[in-house]
Coordinates of C-alpha atoms and ligand atoms in Angstrom, one line a residue:
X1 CA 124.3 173.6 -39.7
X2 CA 121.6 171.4 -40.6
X3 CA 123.3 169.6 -43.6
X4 CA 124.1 166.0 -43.1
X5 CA 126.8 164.3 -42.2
X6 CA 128.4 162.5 -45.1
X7 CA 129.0 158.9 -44.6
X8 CA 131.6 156.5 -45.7
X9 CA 130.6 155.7 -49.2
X10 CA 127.8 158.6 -49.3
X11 CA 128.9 160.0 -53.4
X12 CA 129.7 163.4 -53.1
X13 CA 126.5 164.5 -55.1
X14 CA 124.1 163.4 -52.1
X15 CA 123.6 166.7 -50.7
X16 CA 123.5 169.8 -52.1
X17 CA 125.3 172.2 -49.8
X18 CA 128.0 169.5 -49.6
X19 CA 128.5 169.6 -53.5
X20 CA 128.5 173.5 -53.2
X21 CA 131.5 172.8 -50.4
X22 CA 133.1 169.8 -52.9
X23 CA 132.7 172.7 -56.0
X24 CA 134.3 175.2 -54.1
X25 CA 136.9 173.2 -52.3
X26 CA 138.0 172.2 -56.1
X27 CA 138.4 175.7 -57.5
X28 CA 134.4 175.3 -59.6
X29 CA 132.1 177.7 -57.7
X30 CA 132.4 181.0 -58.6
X31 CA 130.9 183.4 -55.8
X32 CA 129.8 186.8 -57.4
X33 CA 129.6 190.2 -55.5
X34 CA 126.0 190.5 -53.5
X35 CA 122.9 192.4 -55.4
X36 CA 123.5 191.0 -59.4
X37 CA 120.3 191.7 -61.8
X38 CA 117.7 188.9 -61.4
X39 CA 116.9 190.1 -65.4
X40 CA 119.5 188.8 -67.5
X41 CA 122.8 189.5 -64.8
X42 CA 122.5 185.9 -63.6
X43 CA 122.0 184.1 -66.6
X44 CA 124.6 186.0 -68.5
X45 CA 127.2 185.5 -65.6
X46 CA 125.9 181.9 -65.5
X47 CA 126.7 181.2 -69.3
X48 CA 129.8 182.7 -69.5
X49 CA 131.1 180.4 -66.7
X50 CA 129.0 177.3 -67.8
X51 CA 131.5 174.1 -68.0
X52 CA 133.7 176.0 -66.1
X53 CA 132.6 176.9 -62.9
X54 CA 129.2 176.9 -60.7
X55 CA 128.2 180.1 -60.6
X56 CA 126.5 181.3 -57.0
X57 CA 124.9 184.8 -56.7
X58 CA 124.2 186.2 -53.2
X59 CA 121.2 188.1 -52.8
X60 CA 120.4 189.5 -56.0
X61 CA 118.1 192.7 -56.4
X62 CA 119.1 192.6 -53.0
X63 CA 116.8 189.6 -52.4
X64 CA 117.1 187.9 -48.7
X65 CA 117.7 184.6 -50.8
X66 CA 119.9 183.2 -53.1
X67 CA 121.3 181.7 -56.5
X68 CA 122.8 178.9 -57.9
X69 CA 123.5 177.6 -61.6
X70 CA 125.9 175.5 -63.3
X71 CA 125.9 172.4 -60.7
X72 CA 126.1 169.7 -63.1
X73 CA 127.5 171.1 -66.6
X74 CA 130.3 168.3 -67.2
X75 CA 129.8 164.8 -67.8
X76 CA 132.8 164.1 -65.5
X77 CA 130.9 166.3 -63.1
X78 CA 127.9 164.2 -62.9
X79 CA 130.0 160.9 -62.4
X80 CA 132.1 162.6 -59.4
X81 CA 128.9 163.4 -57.7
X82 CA 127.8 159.4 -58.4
X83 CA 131.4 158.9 -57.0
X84 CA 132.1 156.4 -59.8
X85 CA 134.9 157.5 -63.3
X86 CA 133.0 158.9 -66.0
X87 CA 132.9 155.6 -68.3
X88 CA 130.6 153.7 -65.7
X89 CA 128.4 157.1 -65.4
X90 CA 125.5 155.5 -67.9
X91 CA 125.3 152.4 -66.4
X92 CA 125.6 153.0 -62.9
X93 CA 122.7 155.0 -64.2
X94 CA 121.0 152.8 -65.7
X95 CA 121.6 150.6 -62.8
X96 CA 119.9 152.7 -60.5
X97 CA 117.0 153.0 -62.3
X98 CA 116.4 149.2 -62.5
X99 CA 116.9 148.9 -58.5
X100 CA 115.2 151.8 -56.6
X101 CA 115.5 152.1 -53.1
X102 CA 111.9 153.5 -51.2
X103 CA 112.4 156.9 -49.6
X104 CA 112.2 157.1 -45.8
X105 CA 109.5 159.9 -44.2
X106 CA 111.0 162.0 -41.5
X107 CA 109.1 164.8 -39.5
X108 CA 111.9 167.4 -39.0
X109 CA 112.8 168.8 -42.3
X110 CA 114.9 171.7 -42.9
X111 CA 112.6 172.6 -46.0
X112 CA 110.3 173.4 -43.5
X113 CA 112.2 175.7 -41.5
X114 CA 110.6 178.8 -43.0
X115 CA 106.6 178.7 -43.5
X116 CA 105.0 181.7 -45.5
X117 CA 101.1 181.4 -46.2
X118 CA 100.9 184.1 -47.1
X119 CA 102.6 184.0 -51.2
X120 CA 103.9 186.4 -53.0
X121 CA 106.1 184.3 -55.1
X122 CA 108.6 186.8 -56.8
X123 CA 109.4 188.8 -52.8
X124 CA 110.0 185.0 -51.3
X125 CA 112.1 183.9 -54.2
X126 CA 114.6 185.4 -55.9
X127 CA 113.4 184.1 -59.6
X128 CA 115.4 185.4 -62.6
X129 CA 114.4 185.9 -66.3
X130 CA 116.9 184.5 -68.4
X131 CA 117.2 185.2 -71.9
X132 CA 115.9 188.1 -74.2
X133 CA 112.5 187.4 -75.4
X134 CA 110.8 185.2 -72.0
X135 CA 108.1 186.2 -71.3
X136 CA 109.3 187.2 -67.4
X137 CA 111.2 185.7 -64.4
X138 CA 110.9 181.3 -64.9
X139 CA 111.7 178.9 -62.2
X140 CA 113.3 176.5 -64.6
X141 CA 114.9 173.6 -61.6
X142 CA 112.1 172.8 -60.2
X143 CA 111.0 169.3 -59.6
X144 CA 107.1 169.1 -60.0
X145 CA 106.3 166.2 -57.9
X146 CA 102.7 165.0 -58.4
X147 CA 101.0 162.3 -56.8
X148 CA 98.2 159.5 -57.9
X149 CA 95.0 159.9 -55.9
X150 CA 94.0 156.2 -56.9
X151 CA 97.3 154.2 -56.3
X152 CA 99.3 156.9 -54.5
X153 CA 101.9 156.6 -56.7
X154 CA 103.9 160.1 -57.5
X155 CA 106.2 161.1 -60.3
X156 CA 109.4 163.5 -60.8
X157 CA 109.7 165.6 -63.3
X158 CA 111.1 169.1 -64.6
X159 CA 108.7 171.7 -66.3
X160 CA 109.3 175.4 -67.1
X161 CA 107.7 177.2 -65.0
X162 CA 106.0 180.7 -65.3
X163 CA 105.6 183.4 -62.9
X164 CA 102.3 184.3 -64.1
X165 CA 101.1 186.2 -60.6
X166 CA 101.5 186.7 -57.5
X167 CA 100.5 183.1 -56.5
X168 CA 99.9 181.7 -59.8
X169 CA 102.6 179.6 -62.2
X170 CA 101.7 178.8 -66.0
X171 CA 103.6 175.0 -66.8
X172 CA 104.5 172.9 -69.9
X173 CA 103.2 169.9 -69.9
X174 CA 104.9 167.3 -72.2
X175 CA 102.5 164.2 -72.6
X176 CA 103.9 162.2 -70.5
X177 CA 103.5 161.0 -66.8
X178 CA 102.8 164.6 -65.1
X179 CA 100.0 165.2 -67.6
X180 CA 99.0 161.5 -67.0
X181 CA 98.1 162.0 -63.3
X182 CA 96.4 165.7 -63.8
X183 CA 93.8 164.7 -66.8
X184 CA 92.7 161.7 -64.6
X185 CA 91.9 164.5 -62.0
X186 CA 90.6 167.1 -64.1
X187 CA 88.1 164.5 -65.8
X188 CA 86.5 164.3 -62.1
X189 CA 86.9 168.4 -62.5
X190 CA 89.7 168.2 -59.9
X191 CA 92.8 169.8 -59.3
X192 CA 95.7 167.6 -58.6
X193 CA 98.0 168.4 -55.6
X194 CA 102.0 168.7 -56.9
X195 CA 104.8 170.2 -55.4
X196 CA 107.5 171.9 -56.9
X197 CA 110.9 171.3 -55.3
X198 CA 114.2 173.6 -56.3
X199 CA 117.3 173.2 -54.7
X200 CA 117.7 170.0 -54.6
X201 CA 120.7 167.3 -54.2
X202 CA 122.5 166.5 -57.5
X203 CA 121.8 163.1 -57.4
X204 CA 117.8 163.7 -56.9
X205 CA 118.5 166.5 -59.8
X206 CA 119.7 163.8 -62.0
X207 CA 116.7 161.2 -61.1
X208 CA 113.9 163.6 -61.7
X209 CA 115.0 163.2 -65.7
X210 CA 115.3 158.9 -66.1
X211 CA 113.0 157.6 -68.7
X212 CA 111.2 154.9 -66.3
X213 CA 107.7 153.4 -66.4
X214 CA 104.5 155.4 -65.1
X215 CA 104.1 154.8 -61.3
X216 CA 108.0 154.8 -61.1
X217 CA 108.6 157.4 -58.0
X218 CA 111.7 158.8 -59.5
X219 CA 112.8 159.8 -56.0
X220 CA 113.5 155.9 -55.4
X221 CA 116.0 156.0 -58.0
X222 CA 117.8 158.7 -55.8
X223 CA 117.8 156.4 -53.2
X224 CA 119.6 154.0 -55.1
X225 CA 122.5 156.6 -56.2
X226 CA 123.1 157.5 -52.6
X227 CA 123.4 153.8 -51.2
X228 CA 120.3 155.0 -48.5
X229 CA 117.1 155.6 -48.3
X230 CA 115.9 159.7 -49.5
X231 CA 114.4 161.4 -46.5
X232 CA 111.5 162.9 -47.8
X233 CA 108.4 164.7 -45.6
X234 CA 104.7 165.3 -46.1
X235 CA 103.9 168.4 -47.4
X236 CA 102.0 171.1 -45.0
X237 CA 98.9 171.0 -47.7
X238 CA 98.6 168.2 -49.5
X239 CA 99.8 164.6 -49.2
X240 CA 103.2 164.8 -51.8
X241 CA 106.2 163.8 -50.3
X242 CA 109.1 166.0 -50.9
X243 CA 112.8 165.6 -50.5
X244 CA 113.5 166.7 -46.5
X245 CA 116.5 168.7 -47.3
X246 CA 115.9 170.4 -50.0
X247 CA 116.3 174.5 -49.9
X248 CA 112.8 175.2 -51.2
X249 CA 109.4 173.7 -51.9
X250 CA 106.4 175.2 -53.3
X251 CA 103.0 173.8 -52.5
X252 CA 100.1 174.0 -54.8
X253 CA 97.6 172.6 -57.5
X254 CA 97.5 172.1 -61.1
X255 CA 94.4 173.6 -61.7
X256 CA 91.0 171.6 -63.5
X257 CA 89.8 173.2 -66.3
X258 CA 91.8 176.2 -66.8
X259 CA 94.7 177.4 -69.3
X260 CA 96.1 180.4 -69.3
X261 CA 99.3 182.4 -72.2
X262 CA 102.4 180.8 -71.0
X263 CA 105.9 181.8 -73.3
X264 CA 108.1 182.6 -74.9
X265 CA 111.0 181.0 -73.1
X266 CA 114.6 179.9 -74.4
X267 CA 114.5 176.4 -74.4
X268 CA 117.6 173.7 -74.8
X269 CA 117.6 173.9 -78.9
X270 CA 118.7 177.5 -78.4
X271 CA 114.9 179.2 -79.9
X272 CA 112.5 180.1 -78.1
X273 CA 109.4 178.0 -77.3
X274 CA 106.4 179.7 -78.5
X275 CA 103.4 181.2 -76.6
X276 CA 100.0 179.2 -76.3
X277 CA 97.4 178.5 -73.8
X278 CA 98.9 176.4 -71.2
X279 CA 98.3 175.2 -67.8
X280 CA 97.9 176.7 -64.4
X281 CA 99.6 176.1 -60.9
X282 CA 97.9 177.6 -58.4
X283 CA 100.1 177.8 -55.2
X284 CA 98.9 177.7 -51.7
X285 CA 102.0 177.8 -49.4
X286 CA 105.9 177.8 -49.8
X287 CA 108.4 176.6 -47.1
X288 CA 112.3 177.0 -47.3
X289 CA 115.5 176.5 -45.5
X290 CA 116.8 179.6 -43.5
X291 CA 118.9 181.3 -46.4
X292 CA 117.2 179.5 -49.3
X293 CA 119.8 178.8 -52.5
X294 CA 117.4 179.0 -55.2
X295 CA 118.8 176.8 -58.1
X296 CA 118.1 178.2 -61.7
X297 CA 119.0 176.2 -64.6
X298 CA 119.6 178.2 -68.1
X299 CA 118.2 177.2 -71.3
X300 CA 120.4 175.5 -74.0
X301 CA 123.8 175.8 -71.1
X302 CA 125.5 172.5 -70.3
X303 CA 123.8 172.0 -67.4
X304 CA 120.5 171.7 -69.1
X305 CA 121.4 169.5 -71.8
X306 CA 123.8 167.0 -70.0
X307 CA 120.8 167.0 -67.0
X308 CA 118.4 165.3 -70.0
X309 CA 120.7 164.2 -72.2
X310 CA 122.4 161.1 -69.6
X311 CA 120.0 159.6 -68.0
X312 CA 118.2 159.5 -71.8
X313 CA 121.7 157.7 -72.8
X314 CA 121.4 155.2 -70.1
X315 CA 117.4 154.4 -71.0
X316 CA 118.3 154.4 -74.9
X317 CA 121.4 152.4 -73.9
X318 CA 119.6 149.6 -72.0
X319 CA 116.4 149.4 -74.5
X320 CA 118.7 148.9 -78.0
X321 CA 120.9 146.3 -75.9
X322 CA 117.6 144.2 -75.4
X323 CA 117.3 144.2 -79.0
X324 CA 120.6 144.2 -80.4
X325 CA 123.4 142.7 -78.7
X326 CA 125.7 144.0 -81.1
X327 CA 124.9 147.5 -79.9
X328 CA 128.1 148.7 -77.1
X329 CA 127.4 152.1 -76.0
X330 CA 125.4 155.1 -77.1
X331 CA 125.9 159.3 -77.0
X332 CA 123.8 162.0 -77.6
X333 CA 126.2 164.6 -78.9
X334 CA 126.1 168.0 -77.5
X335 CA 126.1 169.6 -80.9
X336 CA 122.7 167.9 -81.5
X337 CA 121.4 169.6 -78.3
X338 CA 121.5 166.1 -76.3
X339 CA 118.7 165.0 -77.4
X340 CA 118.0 165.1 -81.6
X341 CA 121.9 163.1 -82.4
X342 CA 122.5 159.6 -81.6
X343 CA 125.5 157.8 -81.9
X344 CA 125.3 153.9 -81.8
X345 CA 128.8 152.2 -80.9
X346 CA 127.8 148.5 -82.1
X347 CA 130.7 145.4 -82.0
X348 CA 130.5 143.4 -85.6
X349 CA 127.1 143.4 -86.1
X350 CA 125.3 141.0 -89.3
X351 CA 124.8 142.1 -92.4
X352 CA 122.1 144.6 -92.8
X353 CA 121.8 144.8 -88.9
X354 CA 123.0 148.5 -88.2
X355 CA 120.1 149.5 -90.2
X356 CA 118.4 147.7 -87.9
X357 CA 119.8 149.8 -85.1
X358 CA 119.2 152.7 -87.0
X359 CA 115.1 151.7 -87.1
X360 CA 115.4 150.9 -83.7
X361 CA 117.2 154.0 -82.1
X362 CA 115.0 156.5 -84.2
X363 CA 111.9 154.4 -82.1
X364 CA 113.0 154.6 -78.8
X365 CA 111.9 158.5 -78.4
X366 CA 110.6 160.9 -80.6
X367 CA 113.1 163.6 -80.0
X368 CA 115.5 161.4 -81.6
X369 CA 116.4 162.8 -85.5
X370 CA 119.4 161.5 -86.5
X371 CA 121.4 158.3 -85.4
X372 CA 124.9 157.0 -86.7
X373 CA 126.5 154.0 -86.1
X374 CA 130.3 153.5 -85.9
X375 CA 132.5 150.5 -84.9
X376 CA 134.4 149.7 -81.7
X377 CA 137.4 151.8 -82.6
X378 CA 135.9 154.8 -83.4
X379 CA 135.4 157.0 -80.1
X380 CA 131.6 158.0 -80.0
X381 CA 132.4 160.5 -77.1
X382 CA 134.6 162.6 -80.3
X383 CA 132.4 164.0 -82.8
X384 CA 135.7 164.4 -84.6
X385 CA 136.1 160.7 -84.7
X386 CA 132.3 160.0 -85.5
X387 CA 132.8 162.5 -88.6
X388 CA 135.4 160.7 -89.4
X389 CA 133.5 157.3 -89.5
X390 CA 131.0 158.9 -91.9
X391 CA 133.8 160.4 -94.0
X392 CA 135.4 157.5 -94.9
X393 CA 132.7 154.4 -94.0
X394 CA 129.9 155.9 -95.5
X395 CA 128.0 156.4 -98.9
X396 CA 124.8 158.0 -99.2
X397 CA 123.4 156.1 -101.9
X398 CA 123.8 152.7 -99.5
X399 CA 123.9 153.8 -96.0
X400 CA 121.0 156.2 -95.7
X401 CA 118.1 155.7 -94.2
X402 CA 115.2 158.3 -94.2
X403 CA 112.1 157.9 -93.0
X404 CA 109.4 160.9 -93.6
X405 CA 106.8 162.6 -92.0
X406 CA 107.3 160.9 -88.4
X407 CA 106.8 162.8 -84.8
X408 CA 109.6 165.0 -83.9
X409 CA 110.4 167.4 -81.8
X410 CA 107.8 170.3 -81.1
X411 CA 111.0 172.4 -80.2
X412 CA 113.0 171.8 -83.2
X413 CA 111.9 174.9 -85.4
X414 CA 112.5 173.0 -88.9
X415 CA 109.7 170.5 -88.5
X416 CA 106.0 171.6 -89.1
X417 CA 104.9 171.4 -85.6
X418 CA 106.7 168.7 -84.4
X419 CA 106.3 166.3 -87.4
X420 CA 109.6 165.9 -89.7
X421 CA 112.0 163.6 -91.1
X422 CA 114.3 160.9 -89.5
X423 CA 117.5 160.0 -90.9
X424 CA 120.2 157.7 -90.1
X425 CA 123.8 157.1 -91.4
X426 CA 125.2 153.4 -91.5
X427 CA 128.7 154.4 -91.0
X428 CA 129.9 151.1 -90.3
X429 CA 132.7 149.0 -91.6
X430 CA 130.8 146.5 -94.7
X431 CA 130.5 143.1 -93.6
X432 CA 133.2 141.2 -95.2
X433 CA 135.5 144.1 -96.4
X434 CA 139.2 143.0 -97.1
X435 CA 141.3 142.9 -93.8
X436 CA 143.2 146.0 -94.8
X437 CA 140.6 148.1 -96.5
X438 CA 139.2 149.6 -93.4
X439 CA 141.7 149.5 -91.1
X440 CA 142.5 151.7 -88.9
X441 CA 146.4 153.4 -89.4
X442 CA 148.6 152.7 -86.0
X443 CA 151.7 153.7 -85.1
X444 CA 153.2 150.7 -82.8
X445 CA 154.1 152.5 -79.2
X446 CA 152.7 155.7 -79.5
X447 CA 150.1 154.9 -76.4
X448 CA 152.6 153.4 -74.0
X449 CA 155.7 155.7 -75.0
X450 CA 156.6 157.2 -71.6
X451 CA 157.1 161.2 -73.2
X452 CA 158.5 162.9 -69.7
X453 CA 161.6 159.7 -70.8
X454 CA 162.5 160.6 -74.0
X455 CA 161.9 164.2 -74.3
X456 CA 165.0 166.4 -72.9
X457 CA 163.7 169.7 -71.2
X458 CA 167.1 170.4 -70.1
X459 CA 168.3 171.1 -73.4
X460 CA 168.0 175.2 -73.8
X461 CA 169.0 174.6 -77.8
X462 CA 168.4 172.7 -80.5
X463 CA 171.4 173.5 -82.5
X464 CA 173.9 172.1 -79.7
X465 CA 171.7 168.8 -79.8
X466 CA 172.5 168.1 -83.3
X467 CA 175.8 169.7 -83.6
X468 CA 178.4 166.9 -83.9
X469 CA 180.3 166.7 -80.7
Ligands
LIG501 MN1 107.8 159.3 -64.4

């Protein structure tokens, strides 16, 4: 047993094999029989169980490794393994993110237990293909952690990855940080060293996806949601430091200069991600723990949406505050995929100002499409209750905003490649409204009335209780 200790105050999510024995312990890992299909078995096992349980598959194909998915597909999940209740998830966050702690470098790490040189990635790893049309077997949880030649500075992030050879991966690149770091290497026509870690601790899982400034190591943050220091080591190639006890860590380049066909793949929207020329990971060595667990995160399940969709809340949440202190909390519904619906909780804001918000939210990220903004008593966690806001708070001819032609989502199938509309729906109370117009109805008692008090279940009939004695 190489797995650490956990400490006093260590959150439950600090280790991976510990949240496997916290899942399990809990009644939410479901172990399948050994030697499932790594084509469609997993992920089909995987969905039907996602919210409900983990889901770990032993050996599939008869593979010497392993499979997880489903770690974090609750919200209330993801606060347990912070170890805080699920209304402080955002900003404890948010707070993390704001107060990194550096990683500590250790020698001896268990993702180094197993060397192999020589790669052949799909007979080290058990990688599955997930859903109809991919275009093969994905590694979809891994971290691709790059590193700054110039500054030394690395960055944390998730790609979908293509098994495109033996030794070869074909990556997405969003433009963003990762893409940052490689295009200032492949001007000089050089590669740029990365690693790509999977099976890693919830808490680094949920890191590797905060919106935080370029040269940000998001594996700091991690440090700040465990209380301690990450132990990271040097990779055996190349100088990227990788999370010590992690199961598995793939060493290699993103490659100057070349692109190669990379999709289809089912993405979080629930289509398929088309096929273009993308780029190319060339690997050069892979290390593991003794019996790797090699995580795999489906497209469009809970896990994948909740993994981007809170630490985006926490970002957008701290970035409309700074403008608008009116605004109180903020949700990206699952129904919009986590990332294309904001709600905007705001407490009595001016006249005209939740259109501000409205302006403002649809700035803070491009994937955002369509924000509403409710009052303090409507729940923004309920899409029932945000409906109901729109329903009865709203008119379209007043409280619409739409703004065309603006940079959207390249994954979102109606816009014309990734340019579309923005809308937003003031579905606030009007400043100044009549006391009673817009008030809410309440029966007086019906939260405190103690129900296990009043109700009789001893009484086997109704008729007895009203007969007149
Ligand atoms: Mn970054």
């Amino acid at each position: 047993m190489t797995d650490h200790v956990q400490g006093e105050g260590v959150p439950p999510g600090a280790d991976l094999r510990g949240w496997l024995d916290h899942l399990a312990g809990t009644d939410r890992l479901s172990v399948t029989r050994t030697g499932l299909g790594l084509r469609h078995e997993v992920a089909a096992v995987a969905n039907r169980l996602d919210g409900t349980s983990a889901s770990l598959f032993p050996h599939p194909d008869g593979h010497p490794g392993s499979v997880v998915s489903g770690l974090l597909s609750q919200r209330s999940w993801m606060a347990e393994a912070l170890g805080v209740d699920e209304g402080s998830l955002v900003r404890t966050f948010e707070e993390a993110c704001l107060s990194p702690v550096p990683w500590a470098e250790v020698a001896d790490a268990p993702v180094q237990e197993v060397v192999h040189d020589d790669v052949d990635l799909e007979q080290i790893l058990p990688i599955p293909t997930h859903n109809e049309h991919d275009s093969g077997s994905y590694i979809t949880a891994g971290l691709l952690i790059s590193r700054q030649r110039s500054t030394g500075a690395q960055n944390v992030s998730i790609h979908r990855l293509q098994v495109s050879g033996p030794d070869r991966l074909g990556a997405l690149l969003l433009p963003r940080h990762t893409l940052r770091f490689f295009e200032e290497r492949e001007n000089d026509d050089e590669d740029l060293d990365i690693a790509v870690v999977v099976g890693v601790d919830p808490l680094t899982l949920m890191s590797s996806q905060a919106i935080v400034p370029l040269g940000q190591d998001e594996l700091e943050i991690s440090g700040a949601l465990r209380g301690a220091p990450l132990r990271v080591t040097r990779c055996l190639t190349n100088d990227v430091r990788v999370p010590a006890d992690a199961e598995i860590v793939i060493e290699g380049r993103l490659v100057a200069n070349r692109r190669e066909p990379e999709g289809p793949f089912g993405e979080f929207p629930q289509y398929y991600g088309e096929r273009a020329e993308r780029h190319v990971i060339e690997v050069d060595r892979v290390t593991h723990r003794r019996d790797p667990v090699f995580h795999t995160i489906v497209g469009g399940g809970l896990e994948h949406l909740l993994l981007g969709g809170i630490p985006r809340e926490a970002s957008f949440l701290s970035h409309l505050r700074r403008s608008f202190p009116c605004v109180r909390d903020v949700h990206l519904s699952l129904g919009g995929v986590s990332r294309y619906h904001l709600y905007v909780q705001v407490d009595s804001p001016q006249p005209g100002e939740a259109k501000n918000v409205i302006l403002g939210a649809l700035a803070t990220h491009y994937d955002i499409k369509h924000v509403t903004v409710v009052d303090t008593d409507v729940d923004l966690h309920d899409p029932r209750e945000v409906e109901w806001a729109v329903a009865t708070r709203f008119q379209a001819d007043s409280d619409l905003v739409v703004v065309e032609g603006s940079q959207g989502s390249k994954l979102d199938p109606s816009t014309q490649a990734g340019v579309g509309a923005k809308l937003g729906f003031d579905a606030t109370v009007p400043v100044g409204s009549p006391d009673m117009k817009f008030l809410r109805i309440r029966v007086p008692g019906e939260a405190e009335v103690d129900l296990d008090a009043v109700v009789d279940r001893s009484t086997g009939d109704w008729r007895n209780s009203v007969a007149t004695r």
